[in-house]
């Protein structure tokens, strides 16, 4: 079964726009879980443009499914994970000024660094996932870091989906299959939406979890949050 983890970054973007606590993202997280999400994902970036470090601290005691904290493992980020001990940490190689995540890890060049970070995060009791481009050649190096899972970076899939979905999904199928052979769990995320999610799910039997935020929040503006969470859940049946 593939779990839906809802990324609430964009709810924090809206909250921060007026400087008060509306929407209340803690209440939103409770409600999103009640609507059927099987996880809450947050990506506290160094500039705290949306999710703040304090949000992560506040979310941990109220999330009853799984809290997935994404980020580049800077010393501050690792210290936050040591303090909060989320169920899952997803390592993303974002530059501090990146408008959004735009690549997976070069796990060959950063293999020792990642090996050390993964070991430290696992010592906190966190499951670790590494954000990875869909390239089967990277999977062995990813596995050598000791990570529990990879998260397939699905922007390229989303871009190509409408033009040629079979070609779009092919590298993801190969990478997921190799990961499964090496005992790695497979997550996926970035630019997944109500158009492209079901086919990805159908094509990747190894898929343990998808984390979805931007499109889901945009859809909720028209369709309502409860209805939208359930629409995304139905794409994973
Ligand atoms: C790793 C990933 O793909 C998402 O966490 C993405 O980075 C969302 O971040 P923003 O909400 O800041 O675009
Ligand atoms: N890891 C992907 C994520 O958390 C959300 O990405 P997006 O749906 O906001 O593109």
Short mmCIF file of C-alpha atoms and ligand atoms in Angstrom, two decimals:
data_model
loop_
_atom_site.label_atom_id
_atom_site.label_comp_id
_atom_site.label_asym_id
_atom_site.label_seq_id
_atom_site.Cartn_x
_atom_site.Cartn_y
_atom_site.Cartn_z
CA UNK A 1 0.00 0.00 0.00
CA UNK A 2 1.35 3.45 -0.91
CA UNK A 3 0.94 6.06 1.82
CA UNK A 4 0.02 9.70 1.20
CA UNK A 5 2.10 12.21 3.18
CA UNK A 6 0.74 15.74 2.76
CA UNK A 7 3.36 18.48 2.58
CA UNK A 8 1.98 21.55 4.38
CA UNK A 9 4.70 24.02 3.36
CA UNK A 10 2.24 26.13 1.36
CA UNK A 11 -0.16 26.45 4.26
CA UNK A 12 2.73 28.02 6.14
CA UNK A 13 3.39 30.31 3.16
CA UNK A 14 -0.19 31.61 3.49
CA UNK A 15 0.12 31.94 7.26
CA UNK A 16 3.36 33.91 7.02
CA UNK A 17 1.85 36.32 4.48
CA UNK A 18 -0.10 38.19 7.18
CA UNK A 19 2.10 37.62 10.24
CA UNK A 20 -0.62 36.03 12.36
CA UNK A 21 -1.57 32.38 12.91
CA UNK A 22 -4.12 31.96 10.13
CA UNK A 23 -4.28 29.29 8.84
CA UNK A 24 -3.28 27.50 12.03
CA UNK A 25 -1.00 24.85 10.58
CA UNK A 26 -1.14 22.68 13.71
CA UNK A 27 -4.90 22.46 13.41
CA UNK A 28 -4.54 21.95 9.67
CA UNK A 29 -2.19 19.02 10.27
CA UNK A 30 -4.67 17.44 12.71
CA UNK A 31 -7.48 17.92 10.20
CA UNK A 32 -5.47 16.61 7.23
CA UNK A 33 -4.72 13.44 9.18
CA UNK A 34 -8.40 13.15 10.10
CA UNK A 35 -9.28 13.56 6.40
CA UNK A 36 -7.15 10.49 5.62
CA UNK A 37 -3.53 11.49 5.14
CA UNK A 38 -1.04 8.92 6.42
CA UNK A 39 1.73 11.42 7.07
CA UNK A 40 2.61 15.08 7.33
CA UNK A 41 5.67 16.40 5.48
CA UNK A 42 7.43 19.69 6.12
CA UNK A 43 10.50 21.25 4.57
CA UNK A 44 11.96 23.87 6.94
CA UNK A 45 14.27 25.85 4.66
CA UNK A 46 17.12 27.96 6.09
CA UNK A 47 15.28 31.23 5.35
CA UNK A 48 12.09 29.87 6.98
CA UNK A 49 10.09 31.25 4.03
CA UNK A 50 7.25 28.91 4.97
CA UNK A 51 7.75 26.17 7.58
CA UNK A 52 9.70 27.50 10.54
CA UNK A 53 11.93 25.43 12.83
CA UNK A 54 9.47 26.13 15.66
CA UNK A 55 6.66 24.66 13.51
CA UNK A 56 8.56 21.39 13.37
CA UNK A 57 8.95 21.36 17.15
CA UNK A 58 5.23 22.13 17.58
CA UNK A 59 4.09 19.55 15.02
CA UNK A 60 5.92 16.55 16.47
CA UNK A 61 3.66 16.02 19.52
CA UNK A 62 0.43 16.49 17.55
CA UNK A 63 1.13 14.43 14.41
CA UNK A 64 -0.30 10.95 15.08
CA UNK A 65 0.62 9.34 11.74
CA UNK A 66 4.21 10.07 10.66
CA UNK A 67 6.16 13.33 10.55
CA UNK A 68 8.53 13.54 7.59
CA UNK A 69 11.03 16.40 7.80
CA UNK A 70 12.85 17.27 4.61
CA UNK A 71 15.94 19.36 4.20
CA UNK A 72 19.59 19.81 3.42
CA UNK A 73 21.52 18.33 6.39
CA UNK A 74 23.15 21.52 7.61
CA UNK A 75 24.29 21.50 11.25
CA UNK A 76 21.15 23.43 12.26
CA UNK A 77 18.92 20.96 10.40
CA UNK A 78 20.60 17.93 11.99
CA UNK A 79 20.33 19.58 15.42
CA UNK A 80 16.59 20.10 14.82
CA UNK A 81 16.22 16.42 13.91
CA UNK A 82 18.14 15.43 17.04
CA UNK A 83 15.75 17.57 19.12
CA UNK A 84 12.49 16.56 17.38
CA UNK A 85 13.29 12.97 16.25
CA UNK A 86 10.69 12.79 13.44
CA UNK A 87 9.65 9.37 12.17
CA UNK A 88 11.36 10.09 8.84
CA UNK A 89 14.00 12.53 7.60
CA UNK A 90 14.35 13.10 3.87
CA UNK A 91 17.72 14.52 2.83
CA UNK A 92 17.52 17.00 -0.04
CA UNK A 93 20.59 18.78 -1.56
CA UNK A 94 18.89 22.15 -1.93
CA UNK A 95 20.90 25.34 -2.00
CA UNK A 96 19.65 27.84 0.62
CA UNK A 97 18.29 30.17 -2.08
CA UNK A 98 16.66 27.48 -4.26
CA UNK A 99 13.09 28.47 -5.13
CA UNK A 100 12.23 24.79 -4.65
CA UNK A 101 13.93 21.42 -4.75
CA UNK A 102 15.56 21.04 -8.14
CA UNK A 103 17.81 17.97 -8.05
CA UNK A 104 18.56 14.75 -6.29
CA UNK A 105 21.84 13.95 -4.55
CA UNK A 106 25.12 13.23 -6.32
CA UNK A 107 25.44 10.20 -4.07
CA UNK A 108 28.79 9.23 -5.60
CA UNK A 109 30.54 12.50 -4.79
CA UNK A 110 28.85 12.88 -1.38
CA UNK A 111 28.83 9.22 -0.41
CA UNK A 112 30.94 9.53 2.77
CA UNK A 113 29.18 12.71 3.90
CA UNK A 114 25.80 11.05 3.44
CA UNK A 115 27.01 7.87 5.14
CA UNK A 116 27.93 9.91 8.23
CA UNK A 117 24.68 11.93 8.24
CA UNK A 118 22.52 8.85 7.72
CA UNK A 119 24.23 7.07 10.63
CA UNK A 120 23.71 10.09 12.90
CA UNK A 121 20.02 10.48 11.98
CA UNK A 122 19.40 6.77 12.43
CA UNK A 123 20.99 7.04 15.89
CA UNK A 124 18.14 9.44 16.71
CA UNK A 125 15.68 6.70 15.75
CA UNK A 126 14.69 8.36 12.45
CA UNK A 127 14.07 6.47 9.25
CA UNK A 128 16.16 8.13 6.53
CA UNK A 129 15.28 8.74 2.88
CA UNK A 130 17.58 10.31 0.26
CA UNK A 131 16.19 12.48 -2.54
CA UNK A 132 17.39 10.92 -5.79
CA UNK A 133 17.10 11.53 -9.50
CA UNK A 134 15.60 8.56 -11.40
CA UNK A 135 18.93 7.07 -12.50
CA UNK A 136 19.44 3.38 -11.89
CA UNK A 137 23.23 3.96 -11.85
CA UNK A 138 22.86 5.93 -8.58
CA UNK A 139 21.04 3.28 -6.57
CA UNK A 140 24.05 1.21 -5.49
CA UNK A 141 25.84 4.31 -4.21
CA UNK A 142 22.65 5.40 -2.44
CA UNK A 143 22.38 2.00 -0.76
CA UNK A 144 26.02 2.23 0.38
CA UNK A 145 25.13 5.30 2.49
CA UNK A 146 23.02 3.08 4.75
CA UNK A 147 19.82 4.95 3.92
CA UNK A 148 16.53 3.16 4.54
CA UNK A 149 14.78 4.60 1.50
CA UNK A 150 15.23 6.74 -1.59
CA UNK A 151 12.75 9.40 -2.61
CA UNK A 152 12.42 9.57 -6.39
CA UNK A 153 12.44 13.21 -7.53
CA UNK A 154 9.42 13.28 -9.81
CA UNK A 155 9.58 16.70 -11.48
CA UNK A 156 10.91 15.21 -14.74
CA UNK A 157 8.08 12.65 -14.70
CA UNK A 158 5.49 15.40 -14.21
CA UNK A 159 6.94 17.52 -17.02
CA UNK A 160 6.96 14.67 -19.55
CA UNK A 161 3.79 12.92 -18.39
CA UNK A 162 1.29 14.59 -20.69
CA UNK A 163 3.48 14.19 -23.79
CA UNK A 164 4.58 10.59 -23.25
CA UNK A 165 3.76 8.93 -19.95
CA UNK A 166 5.40 5.62 -20.81
CA UNK A 167 8.72 7.35 -21.56
CA UNK A 168 8.25 9.56 -18.49
CA UNK A 169 7.87 6.65 -16.10
CA UNK A 170 10.51 4.33 -17.59
CA UNK A 171 13.53 5.62 -15.60
CA UNK A 172 11.46 5.60 -12.42
CA UNK A 173 10.45 1.97 -12.93
CA UNK A 174 14.08 0.93 -13.49
CA UNK A 175 15.35 2.91 -10.48
CA UNK A 176 12.57 1.67 -8.17
CA UNK A 177 13.10 -1.93 -9.25
CA UNK A 178 16.84 -1.71 -8.55
CA UNK A 179 16.17 -0.10 -5.19
CA UNK A 180 13.82 -2.94 -4.31
CA UNK A 181 16.44 -5.51 -5.26
CA UNK A 182 18.89 -3.79 -2.87
CA UNK A 183 16.37 -3.72 -0.03
CA UNK A 184 15.74 0.04 -0.18
CA UNK A 185 12.29 1.46 0.38
CA UNK A 186 10.95 3.74 -2.39
CA UNK A 187 9.24 7.09 -1.82
CA UNK A 188 8.43 9.69 -4.48
CA UNK A 189 7.63 13.37 -4.60
CA UNK A 190 7.66 16.76 -6.31
CA UNK A 191 5.05 18.07 -8.74
CA UNK A 192 2.80 15.05 -8.33
CA UNK A 193 -0.86 15.88 -8.88
CA UNK A 194 -4.32 14.46 -9.62
CA UNK A 195 -3.41 13.98 -13.30
CA UNK A 196 -0.13 12.08 -12.97
CA UNK A 197 -0.27 10.31 -9.59
CA UNK A 198 -2.37 7.24 -10.42
CA UNK A 199 -0.17 6.15 -13.34
CA UNK A 200 3.01 6.49 -11.28
CA UNK A 201 1.42 4.43 -8.52
CA UNK A 202 0.26 1.79 -11.01
CA UNK A 203 3.73 1.54 -12.58
CA UNK A 204 5.79 1.43 -9.37
CA UNK A 205 4.74 -1.57 -7.24
CA UNK A 206 7.63 -0.74 -4.87
CA UNK A 207 6.18 2.69 -3.99
CA UNK A 208 5.86 2.99 -0.19
CA UNK A 209 4.97 6.69 0.12
CA UNK A 210 4.32 9.80 -1.89
CA UNK A 211 4.72 13.28 -0.40
CA UNK A 212 2.57 15.87 -2.10
CA UNK A 213 2.06 19.51 -1.27
CA UNK A 214 1.99 22.24 -3.87
CA UNK A 215 -0.61 20.80 -6.26
CA UNK A 216 -2.72 19.40 -3.41
CA UNK A 217 -2.97 22.77 -1.68
CA UNK A 218 -3.75 24.49 -5.00
CA UNK A 219 -6.48 21.93 -5.70
CA UNK A 220 -7.89 22.44 -2.20
CA UNK A 221 -8.52 26.11 -2.97
CA UNK A 222 -11.22 24.96 -5.44
CA UNK A 223 -12.22 21.54 -4.14
CA UNK A 224 -11.90 21.89 -0.37
CA UNK A 225 -9.14 20.38 1.78
CA UNK A 226 -11.06 17.34 3.05
CA UNK A 227 -12.33 16.43 -0.42
CA UNK A 228 -8.89 16.99 -1.95
CA UNK A 229 -7.04 14.79 0.55
CA UNK A 230 -9.54 12.03 -0.17
CA UNK A 231 -9.25 12.53 -3.95
CA UNK A 232 -5.45 12.08 -3.68
CA UNK A 233 -5.89 9.05 -1.45
CA UNK A 234 -8.19 7.48 -4.06
CA UNK A 235 -5.43 7.80 -6.70
CA UNK A 236 -3.39 5.36 -4.57
CA UNK A 237 -5.94 2.57 -4.35
C1 LIG B 1 11.80 17.76 -1.64
C2 LIG B 1 10.61 18.27 -2.35
O1 LIG B 1 10.44 18.06 -3.53
C3 LIG B 1 9.63 19.12 -1.66
O2 LIG B 1 9.81 19.23 -0.29
C4 LIG B 1 9.78 20.49 -2.21
O3 LIG B 1 11.08 20.89 -1.92
C5 LIG B 1 8.79 21.40 -1.63
O4 LIG B 1 9.47 22.56 -1.20
P1 LIG B 1 8.74 23.96 -1.42
O5 LIG B 1 7.35 23.81 -0.83
O6 LIG B 1 9.61 24.94 -0.71
O7 LIG B 1 8.67 24.14 -2.92
N1 LIG B 2 8.99 15.52 -1.31
C1 LIG B 2 8.02 16.18 -2.13
C2 LIG B 2 7.12 17.01 -1.28
O1 LIG B 2 7.18 16.93 -0.07
C3 LIG B 2 6.12 17.89 -1.91
O2 LIG B 2 6.51 18.33 -3.19
P1 LIG B 2 5.40 19.19 -3.98
O3 LIG B 2 4.18 18.32 -4.09
O4 LIG B 2 5.13 20.42 -3.16
O5 LIG B 2 6.03 19.47 -5.33
#
